[in-house]
Amino acid sequence: MIAKIQDKFKAVFGGSADMYASAGRINLIGEHTDYNGGYVFPGAIDKGIVAAIRPNGTNKVRAFSLDYNEQTEFGLEEADKPKQAWACYIFGVCRETIKRGGKVEGFDTVFAGDVPLGAGLSSSAALESCFAFAINDIWQNGIDKFELAKIGQSTEHNYCGVNCGIMDQFASCFGKKGCLIRLNCKTLEYKYFPFDPEAAGYKLVLVDSCVKHELASSAYNKRRASCENAAAAIRKNHPEVEFLSDAKRLWLEEVRTEIPEEDFLRAEYVIGELQRVLDVCDALERGDFETAGEMMYQTHFGMSKLYEVSCEELDWLNKLARKMDVTGSRVMGGGFGGCTINLVKAELYDAFVAEAKEQFSARFGHAPKIYDVVISDGARKLQ
Ligand code: ADP
Ligand code: MG
């Protein structure tokens, strides 16, 4: 990919350019916790965006997307927003850098990526953090990594119409080979934990159901409302509860009869998920992948039966994993479709993937996609 980008850069703009890269991400555990002030536990992966970038001495950006085989040019003023969706990510990053007082001038770029689009691995965050990092490096703006992540997040909000949290861009900017990062979504404190499944004889593999059920956004709003309702009830007894994640299991029990059963179940999942993230972190510090895997199954159960954001295809994939003695498996992301993330013993990997493909196809009429992932570095300059 690097050589292809460099060749294209030479052909389109002449000469050579500095190379930058960034990554997509997975989240091992900690789902629907971000808006409840809880933990997420993501890591950057070995699939990302690579870009050749060189200032061109003008006030225009000339960008070539290898994957779309398309070139565009845009200025750096608010009115210059390009019409290609992919270019809006780059434009947004430029604008958000400028808004923060950073310097950005015209540049030429050719870029490409290998994060599957829309599969839940956050190809858009990879794109944003690659350019945010590169621009900061080229013009020596001295913007810190957290603010680079926020530049990506604001780009989604203000230029791409996606009202996302900070996890994806955070993981993509802070990602480190062999480490997952536990982020406290309330305080934004974070901590790295070792995660090197390959060294311990495991593999991380995503099985993409390739389905996306439509109720996702209305269901998402309903889940948030349930969580806020439960937190408000608990707050009456325990004023320190700002978010649901501040509450103890017992405190939820106290208000059981005051809130709808549905809200109780949603809150039960969220409070359980908080503890599971902590348990997984403890387990990983001991190199205990079996316990980490078991927690992943518990998260799946909670997402399916308490939070009710799974679907038939994902429950089916989770069940197959359990049947085949896969160490850990759960739906990853918001739910209602997308991927399961699976922690598999290396010797079981081939059989699991073969069965998942064959039996899923027989049951649902289309093949799932398989993505192997290795936890890798996030945004960086390539030497
Ligand atoms: P995801 O869940 O993968 O982030 P999004 O819909 O948020 O899905 O972002 C996908 C969009 O990001 C694409 O439609 C495209 O505009 C842009 N994008 C991602 N990867 C690339 C790439 N390799 N080349 C060009 N644009 C890309
Ligand atoms: Mg995205």
Short mmCIF file of C-alpha atoms and ligand atoms in Angstrom, two decimals:
data_model
loop_
_atom_site.label_atom_id
_atom_site.label_comp_id
_atom_site.label_asym_id
_atom_site.label_seq_id
_atom_site.Cartn_x
_atom_site.Cartn_y
_atom_site.Cartn_z
CA MET A 1 0.00 0.00 0.00
CA ILE A 2 2.82 2.42 0.87
CA ALA A 3 4.56 1.88 -2.48
CA LYS A 4 1.29 2.32 -4.38
CA ILE A 5 0.62 5.61 -2.62
CA GLN A 6 4.14 6.89 -3.29
CA ASP A 7 3.92 5.91 -6.98
CA LYS A 8 0.59 7.66 -7.33
CA PHE A 9 1.87 10.76 -5.56
CA LYS A 10 4.79 10.92 -7.99
CA ALA A 11 2.50 10.48 -10.99
CA VAL A 12 -0.08 13.09 -9.87
CA PHE A 13 2.00 15.72 -8.08
CA GLY A 14 5.63 14.81 -8.88
CA GLY A 15 8.40 14.00 -6.45
CA SER A 16 7.92 12.53 -3.00
CA ALA A 17 6.21 13.40 0.27
CA ASP A 18 6.27 12.57 3.95
CA MET A 19 4.21 9.52 4.92
CA TYR A 20 1.74 9.35 7.81
CA ALA A 21 -0.53 6.59 9.06
CA SER A 22 -3.29 5.92 11.51
CA ALA A 23 -5.51 3.04 12.51
CA GLY A 24 -9.04 1.76 12.93
CA ARG A 25 -9.99 0.30 16.31
CA ILE A 26 -11.70 -2.46 18.20
CA ASN A 27 -13.31 -2.23 21.63
CA LEU A 28 -12.67 -5.38 23.67
CA ILE A 29 -15.32 -4.66 26.29
CA GLY A 30 -17.27 -1.67 27.67
CA GLU A 31 -20.27 -1.16 25.38
CA HIS A 32 -22.99 1.49 25.83
CA THR A 33 -20.92 2.74 28.74
CA ASP A 34 -19.60 5.94 27.16
CA TYR A 35 -22.78 7.98 27.57
CA ASN A 36 -23.23 6.53 31.06
CA GLY A 37 -19.91 7.92 32.26
CA GLY A 38 -18.33 4.46 32.37
CA TYR A 39 -15.27 2.81 30.85
CA VAL A 40 -14.48 1.76 27.31
CA PHE A 41 -11.52 -0.45 26.49
CA PRO A 42 -10.41 0.05 22.90
CA GLY A 43 -7.19 -0.50 20.97
CA ALA A 44 -5.88 0.54 17.56
CA ILE A 45 -5.60 -2.23 14.95
CA ASP A 46 -3.35 -3.24 12.09
CA LYS A 47 -5.75 -1.78 9.54
CA GLY A 48 -5.73 1.92 8.86
CA ILE A 49 -5.12 4.84 6.57
CA VAL A 50 -1.80 5.77 5.00
CA ALA A 51 -1.24 9.19 3.42
CA ALA A 52 1.54 10.95 1.52
CA ILE A 53 1.33 14.65 2.34
CA ARG A 54 3.39 17.64 1.14
CA PRO A 55 2.73 21.38 1.51
CA ASN A 56 2.21 22.94 -1.93
CA GLY A 57 2.79 26.63 -1.21
CA THR A 58 -0.78 27.61 -2.11
CA ASN A 59 -3.95 27.98 -0.04
CA LYS A 60 -5.59 24.96 -1.68
CA VAL A 61 -5.66 21.30 -0.73
CA ARG A 62 -5.38 18.86 -3.61
CA ALA A 63 -6.37 15.37 -2.50
CA PHE A 64 -6.39 12.06 -4.33
CA SER A 65 -8.22 9.07 -2.84
CA LEU A 66 -6.74 5.86 -4.23
CA ASP A 67 -9.63 3.74 -2.99
CA TYR A 68 -12.24 5.91 -4.72
CA ASN A 69 -9.83 6.69 -7.59
CA GLU A 70 -10.96 10.29 -7.38
CA GLN A 71 -9.22 13.66 -7.06
CA THR A 72 -10.58 16.89 -5.65
CA GLU A 73 -9.40 20.38 -4.72
CA PHE A 74 -10.70 22.67 -1.99
CA GLY A 75 -9.79 25.85 -0.14
CA LEU A 76 -9.47 26.24 3.60
CA GLU A 77 -12.31 28.68 4.28
CA GLU A 78 -15.62 27.55 5.79
CA ALA A 79 -17.38 28.07 2.44
CA ASP A 80 -14.98 25.74 0.61
CA LYS A 81 -16.48 22.43 1.84
CA PRO A 82 -15.93 19.82 -0.88
CA LYS A 83 -18.79 17.76 -2.29
CA GLN A 84 -17.15 14.33 -1.92
CA ALA A 85 -17.98 12.76 1.43
CA TRP A 86 -14.46 11.35 1.82
CA ALA A 87 -12.93 14.80 1.27
CA CYS A 88 -15.17 16.34 3.95
CA TYR A 89 -13.23 14.39 6.58
CA ILE A 90 -9.96 16.02 5.47
CA PHE A 91 -11.59 19.44 5.08
CA GLY A 92 -13.17 19.11 8.54
CA VAL A 93 -9.83 18.27 10.13
CA CYS A 94 -8.26 21.35 8.49
CA ARG A 95 -11.10 23.57 9.67
CA GLU A 96 -11.11 22.22 13.22
CA THR A 97 -7.33 22.69 13.43
CA ILE A 98 -7.69 26.29 12.27
CA LYS A 99 -10.51 26.87 14.80
CA ARG A 100 -8.08 25.81 17.55
CA GLY A 101 -5.53 28.39 16.41
CA GLY A 102 -3.41 25.92 14.45
CA LYS A 103 -1.71 26.77 11.18
CA VAL A 104 -2.79 24.89 8.04
CA GLU A 105 -1.77 25.82 4.51
CA GLY A 106 -2.39 24.18 1.17
CA PHE A 107 -1.04 20.67 0.63
CA ASP A 108 -1.06 17.81 -1.84
CA THR A 109 -2.02 14.35 -0.68
CA VAL A 110 -2.57 10.82 -1.94
CA PHE A 111 -4.04 8.37 0.56
CA ALA A 112 -5.52 4.88 0.86
CA GLY A 113 -6.75 2.55 3.55
CA ASP A 114 -7.64 -1.02 4.47
CA VAL A 115 -10.21 -0.56 7.24
CA PRO A 116 -13.46 -2.03 5.93
CA LEU A 117 -15.93 0.85 5.63
CA GLY A 118 -18.92 0.92 7.94
CA ALA A 119 -18.08 -2.43 9.58
CA GLY A 120 -17.70 -0.95 13.05
CA LEU A 121 -13.91 -0.59 12.90
CA SER A 122 -14.07 3.17 12.50
CA SER A 123 -12.43 3.84 9.17
CA SER A 124 -13.57 7.46 9.52
CA ALA A 125 -11.65 7.95 12.78
CA ALA A 126 -8.56 6.45 11.10
CA LEU A 127 -8.88 8.99 8.29
CA GLU A 128 -9.40 11.93 10.66
CA SER A 129 -6.59 11.07 13.04
CA CYS A 130 -4.12 10.44 10.20
CA PHE A 131 -4.67 13.96 8.87
CA ALA A 132 -5.00 15.60 12.27
CA PHE A 133 -1.68 14.10 13.32
CA ALA A 134 0.05 14.92 10.03
CA ILE A 135 -1.09 18.54 9.92
CA ASN A 136 -0.04 19.04 13.53
CA ASP A 137 3.38 17.59 12.71
CA ILE A 138 3.97 19.44 9.44
CA TRP A 139 3.04 22.90 10.75
CA GLN A 140 4.38 22.23 14.25
CA ASN A 141 1.19 23.39 15.94
CA GLY A 142 1.97 21.65 19.20
CA ILE A 143 -1.63 20.46 19.69
CA ASP A 144 -1.73 17.61 22.22
CA LYS A 145 -3.02 14.15 21.35
CA PHE A 146 -6.28 14.51 23.21
CA GLU A 147 -7.09 17.66 21.27
CA LEU A 148 -6.17 15.84 18.03
CA ALA A 149 -8.79 13.24 18.93
CA LYS A 150 -11.29 16.03 19.57
CA ILE A 151 -10.46 17.54 16.17
CA GLY A 152 -11.57 14.21 14.67
CA GLN A 153 -14.69 14.08 16.81
CA SER A 154 -15.67 17.68 15.94
CA THR A 155 -15.08 16.87 12.28
CA GLU A 156 -17.72 14.11 12.54
CA HIS A 157 -20.11 16.46 14.36
CA ASN A 158 -19.67 19.57 12.23
CA TYR A 159 -18.78 18.31 8.75
CA CYS A 160 -20.04 14.72 8.47
CA GLY A 161 -23.32 14.75 10.40
CA VAL A 162 -22.32 12.01 12.85
CA ASN A 163 -22.89 12.77 16.52
CA CYS A 164 -20.26 10.39 17.89
CA GLY A 165 -18.46 10.11 21.22
CA ILE A 166 -14.70 10.36 21.67
CA MET A 167 -13.72 6.66 21.85
CA ASP A 168 -12.90 6.00 18.19
CA GLN A 169 -10.71 9.04 17.67
CA PHE A 170 -9.14 8.56 21.09
CA ALA A 171 -8.16 4.96 20.28
CA SER A 172 -6.88 5.95 16.87
CA CYS A 173 -4.70 8.76 18.28
CA PHE A 174 -3.47 6.99 21.43
CA GLY A 175 -3.25 3.41 20.15
CA LYS A 176 -0.09 1.49 21.00
CA LYS A 177 1.11 -1.90 19.77
CA GLY A 178 0.33 -4.69 22.25
CA CYS A 179 -1.85 -2.46 24.47
CA LEU A 180 -5.50 -1.70 25.04
CA ILE A 181 -6.46 1.60 26.61
CA ARG A 182 -9.04 1.89 29.36
CA LEU A 183 -10.71 5.26 29.06
CA ASN A 184 -12.93 6.69 31.76
CA CYS A 185 -15.57 8.51 29.72
CA LYS A 186 -16.50 10.77 32.63
CA THR A 187 -13.07 11.99 33.74
CA LEU A 188 -11.23 11.19 30.47
CA GLU A 189 -8.47 9.54 32.52
CA TYR A 190 -6.90 6.63 30.69
CA LYS A 191 -4.53 3.77 31.34
CA TYR A 192 -2.71 1.32 29.07
CA PHE A 193 -3.02 -2.43 29.72
CA PRO A 194 -0.91 -5.12 28.06
CA PHE A 195 -2.82 -7.08 25.44
CA ASP A 196 -0.80 -9.45 23.27
CA PRO A 197 -3.03 -12.44 22.55
CA GLU A 198 -0.71 -13.80 19.83
CA ALA A 199 2.13 -14.21 22.33
CA ALA A 200 -0.20 -16.22 24.59
CA GLY A 201 -1.49 -18.47 21.78
CA TYR A 202 -4.72 -16.64 20.96
CA LYS A 203 -6.06 -14.67 18.03
CA LEU A 204 -8.55 -11.86 17.80
CA VAL A 205 -10.98 -12.26 14.93
CA LEU A 206 -14.07 -10.32 13.94
CA VAL A 207 -16.98 -12.00 12.23
CA ASP A 208 -19.01 -9.44 10.30
CA SER A 209 -22.64 -10.49 9.97
CA CYS A 210 -23.00 -7.91 7.17
CA VAL A 211 -26.45 -7.00 8.48
CA LYS A 212 -27.60 -3.65 9.81
CA HIS A 213 -31.09 -3.60 11.28
CA GLU A 214 -32.81 -0.30 10.92
CA LEU A 215 -34.13 0.39 14.42
CA ALA A 216 -30.62 1.34 15.55
CA SER A 217 -30.97 5.11 16.04
CA SER A 218 -34.44 5.21 17.64
CA ALA A 219 -33.53 2.28 19.91
CA TYR A 220 -30.32 4.07 20.86
CA ASN A 221 -32.25 7.13 22.02
CA LYS A 222 -34.64 4.92 24.01
CA ARG A 223 -31.73 3.16 25.74
CA ARG A 224 -30.22 6.50 26.70
CA ALA A 225 -33.54 7.68 28.10
CA SER A 226 -33.89 4.49 30.19
CA CYS A 227 -30.42 4.97 31.64
CA GLU A 228 -31.09 8.60 32.48
CA ASN A 229 -34.38 7.66 34.10
CA ALA A 230 -32.75 5.00 36.27
CA ALA A 231 -29.91 7.34 37.22
CA ALA A 232 -32.41 10.07 38.19
CA ALA A 233 -34.30 7.67 40.47
CA ILE A 234 -31.07 6.54 42.17
CA ARG A 235 -29.91 10.16 42.50
CA LYS A 236 -32.84 10.90 44.81
CA ASN A 237 -31.27 8.58 47.40
CA HIS A 238 -27.65 9.15 46.41
CA PRO A 239 -27.06 12.71 45.19
CA GLU A 240 -23.47 11.90 44.17
CA VAL A 241 -24.76 9.85 41.22
CA GLU A 242 -24.16 12.02 38.19
CA PHE A 243 -24.13 9.17 35.67
CA LEU A 244 -25.48 5.65 35.94
CA SER A 245 -21.91 4.36 36.18
CA ASP A 246 -21.55 6.15 39.53
CA ALA A 247 -24.23 3.89 41.03
CA LYS A 248 -23.73 0.66 42.95
CA ARG A 249 -25.77 -2.43 42.10
CA LEU A 250 -27.48 -2.20 45.50
CA TRP A 251 -28.59 1.37 44.86
CA LEU A 252 -30.31 0.23 41.70
CA GLU A 253 -32.05 -2.49 43.70
CA GLU A 254 -33.44 0.19 46.06
CA VAL A 255 -35.41 1.84 43.23
CA ARG A 256 -36.47 -1.36 41.49
CA THR A 257 -40.18 -0.84 42.13
CA GLU A 258 -40.08 2.88 41.32
CA ILE A 259 -38.93 2.56 37.72
CA PRO A 260 -40.26 0.56 34.78
CA GLU A 261 -38.90 -3.01 34.64
CA GLU A 262 -37.36 -2.21 31.27
CA ASP A 263 -35.32 0.69 32.68
CA PHE A 264 -34.21 -1.55 35.53
CA LEU A 265 -32.87 -4.18 33.11
CA ARG A 266 -31.06 -1.57 31.01
CA ALA A 267 -29.43 -0.13 34.13
CA GLU A 268 -28.54 -3.60 35.40
CA TYR A 269 -26.59 -4.19 32.20
CA VAL A 270 -24.73 -0.87 32.41
CA ILE A 271 -23.72 -1.31 36.06
CA GLY A 272 -22.62 -4.89 35.34
CA GLU A 273 -20.60 -3.75 32.34
CA LEU A 274 -18.67 -1.29 34.48
CA GLN A 275 -17.49 -4.12 36.72
CA ARG A 276 -16.73 -6.40 33.77
CA VAL A 277 -14.32 -3.86 32.27
CA LEU A 278 -12.47 -3.67 35.58
CA ASP A 279 -12.43 -7.48 35.85
CA VAL A 280 -11.03 -7.83 32.33
CA CYS A 281 -8.27 -5.32 33.10
CA ASP A 282 -7.32 -7.26 36.24
CA ALA A 283 -7.36 -10.51 34.29
CA LEU A 284 -5.14 -9.13 31.53
CA GLU A 285 -2.61 -7.88 34.05
CA ARG A 286 -2.31 -11.53 35.14
CA GLY A 287 -2.22 -12.70 31.50
CA ASP A 288 -5.53 -14.49 32.16
CA PHE A 289 -7.26 -14.55 28.76
CA GLU A 290 -9.79 -17.18 29.85
CA THR A 291 -11.38 -14.84 32.42
CA ALA A 292 -11.30 -11.96 29.93
CA GLY A 293 -13.08 -14.20 27.42
CA GLU A 294 -15.73 -15.24 29.93
CA MET A 295 -16.49 -11.57 30.61
CA MET A 296 -16.98 -11.04 26.87
CA TYR A 297 -19.66 -13.76 26.90
CA GLN A 298 -21.32 -12.08 29.87
CA THR A 299 -21.35 -8.79 28.01
CA HIS A 300 -22.98 -10.47 25.07
CA PHE A 301 -25.62 -11.98 27.31
CA GLY A 302 -26.29 -8.55 28.84
CA MET A 303 -26.47 -6.80 25.49
CA SER A 304 -28.81 -9.48 24.18
CA LYS A 305 -31.12 -10.13 27.13
CA LEU A 306 -30.97 -7.01 29.37
CA TYR A 307 -30.05 -4.16 27.06
CA GLU A 308 -31.71 -5.85 24.07
CA VAL A 309 -29.47 -4.48 21.34
CA SER A 310 -28.44 -7.76 19.72
CA CYS A 311 -30.20 -9.50 16.84
CA GLU A 312 -30.76 -13.02 15.57
CA GLU A 313 -27.61 -13.14 13.44
CA LEU A 314 -25.32 -11.95 16.24
CA ASP A 315 -26.87 -14.20 18.87
CA TRP A 316 -26.41 -17.06 16.45
CA LEU A 317 -22.71 -16.24 15.94
CA ASN A 318 -22.22 -15.92 19.68
CA LYS A 319 -23.84 -19.30 20.27
CA LEU A 320 -21.66 -20.95 17.65
CA ALA A 321 -18.58 -19.50 19.34
CA ARG A 322 -19.69 -20.91 22.69
CA LYS A 323 -20.44 -24.29 21.17
CA MET A 324 -16.97 -24.44 19.63
CA ASP A 325 -15.22 -23.46 22.88
CA VAL A 326 -14.06 -20.10 21.59
CA THR A 327 -12.53 -18.30 24.59
CA GLY A 328 -14.54 -15.08 24.32
CA SER A 329 -17.20 -13.71 21.98
CA ARG A 330 -19.61 -10.81 21.94
CA VAL A 331 -21.34 -8.33 19.70
CA MET A 332 -19.12 -5.28 19.21
CA GLY A 333 -20.45 -1.75 18.79
CA GLY A 334 -23.90 -0.28 19.23
CA GLY A 335 -25.69 -3.48 18.25
CA PHE A 336 -28.52 -4.48 15.86
CA GLY A 337 -25.92 -5.78 13.41
CA GLY A 338 -22.26 -5.50 12.58
CA CYS A 339 -19.56 -7.77 13.98
CA THR A 340 -18.88 -10.15 16.80
CA ILE A 341 -15.41 -9.85 18.29
CA ASN A 342 -13.89 -13.22 19.19
CA LEU A 343 -10.89 -14.25 21.24
CA VAL A 344 -9.90 -17.65 19.86
CA LYS A 345 -7.17 -20.14 20.73
CA ALA A 346 -4.76 -20.24 17.78
CA GLU A 347 -5.31 -23.99 17.25
CA LEU A 348 -9.08 -23.49 17.06
CA TYR A 349 -8.95 -20.54 14.69
CA ASP A 350 -9.18 -22.39 11.34
CA ALA A 351 -12.06 -24.61 12.42
CA PHE A 352 -14.00 -21.69 13.93
CA VAL A 353 -13.66 -19.50 10.86
CA ALA A 354 -14.59 -22.36 8.52
CA GLU A 355 -17.68 -23.27 10.57
CA ALA A 356 -18.75 -19.64 10.96
CA LYS A 357 -18.59 -19.12 7.21
CA GLU A 358 -20.25 -22.36 6.21
CA GLN A 359 -22.99 -22.56 8.82
CA PHE A 360 -23.83 -18.86 8.80
CA SER A 361 -24.21 -18.96 5.02
CA ALA A 362 -26.45 -22.00 5.26
CA ARG A 363 -28.60 -20.37 7.94
CA PHE A 364 -28.81 -16.75 6.72
CA GLY A 365 -28.18 -17.02 2.98
CA HIS A 366 -25.05 -14.90 2.83
CA ALA A 367 -21.46 -15.33 3.97
CA PRO A 368 -20.08 -13.35 6.91
CA LYS A 369 -16.81 -11.47 6.45
CA ILE A 370 -13.80 -12.35 8.55
CA TYR A 371 -11.29 -9.76 9.78
CA ASP A 372 -8.19 -10.80 11.71
CA VAL A 373 -6.96 -7.98 13.89
CA VAL A 374 -3.72 -7.35 15.76
CA ILE A 375 -3.46 -4.51 18.27
CA SER A 376 -1.09 -1.97 16.74
CA ASP A 377 0.12 1.62 16.78
CA GLY A 378 -2.26 4.51 16.15
CA ALA A 379 -1.50 7.86 14.47
CA ARG A 380 2.19 8.25 13.57
CA LYS A 381 4.72 9.41 11.00
CA LEU A 382 6.20 6.59 8.90
CA GLN A 383 9.98 6.52 8.56
P1 ADP B 1 -16.87 3.55 9.85
O1 ADP B 1 -17.72 2.81 10.83
O2 ADP B 1 -15.99 2.63 9.08
O3 ADP B 1 -16.16 4.70 10.47
P2 ADP B 1 -18.25 5.68 8.54
O4 ADP B 1 -19.49 5.69 7.71
O5 ADP B 1 -18.23 6.46 9.78
O6 ADP B 1 -17.91 4.14 8.78
O7 ADP B 1 -17.04 6.21 7.67
C1 ADP B 1 -16.82 5.72 6.37
C2 ADP B 1 -16.48 6.87 5.45
O8 ADP B 1 -15.14 7.34 5.74
C3 ADP B 1 -16.45 6.48 4.00
O9 ADP B 1 -17.73 6.56 3.43
C4 ADP B 1 -15.47 7.51 3.42
O10 ADP B 1 -16.12 8.74 3.19
C5 ADP B 1 -14.47 7.68 4.54
N1 ADP B 1 -13.35 6.74 4.37
C6 ADP B 1 -13.00 5.73 5.18
N2 ADP B 1 -11.94 5.04 4.69
C7 ADP B 1 -11.62 5.63 3.52
C8 ADP B 1 -10.63 5.38 2.52
N3 ADP B 1 -9.78 4.34 2.60
N4 ADP B 1 -10.59 6.21 1.45
C9 ADP B 1 -11.46 7.23 1.34
N5 ADP B 1 -12.41 7.51 2.23
C10 ADP B 1 -12.51 6.72 3.32
MG MG B 2 -17.17 6.25 11.51
#
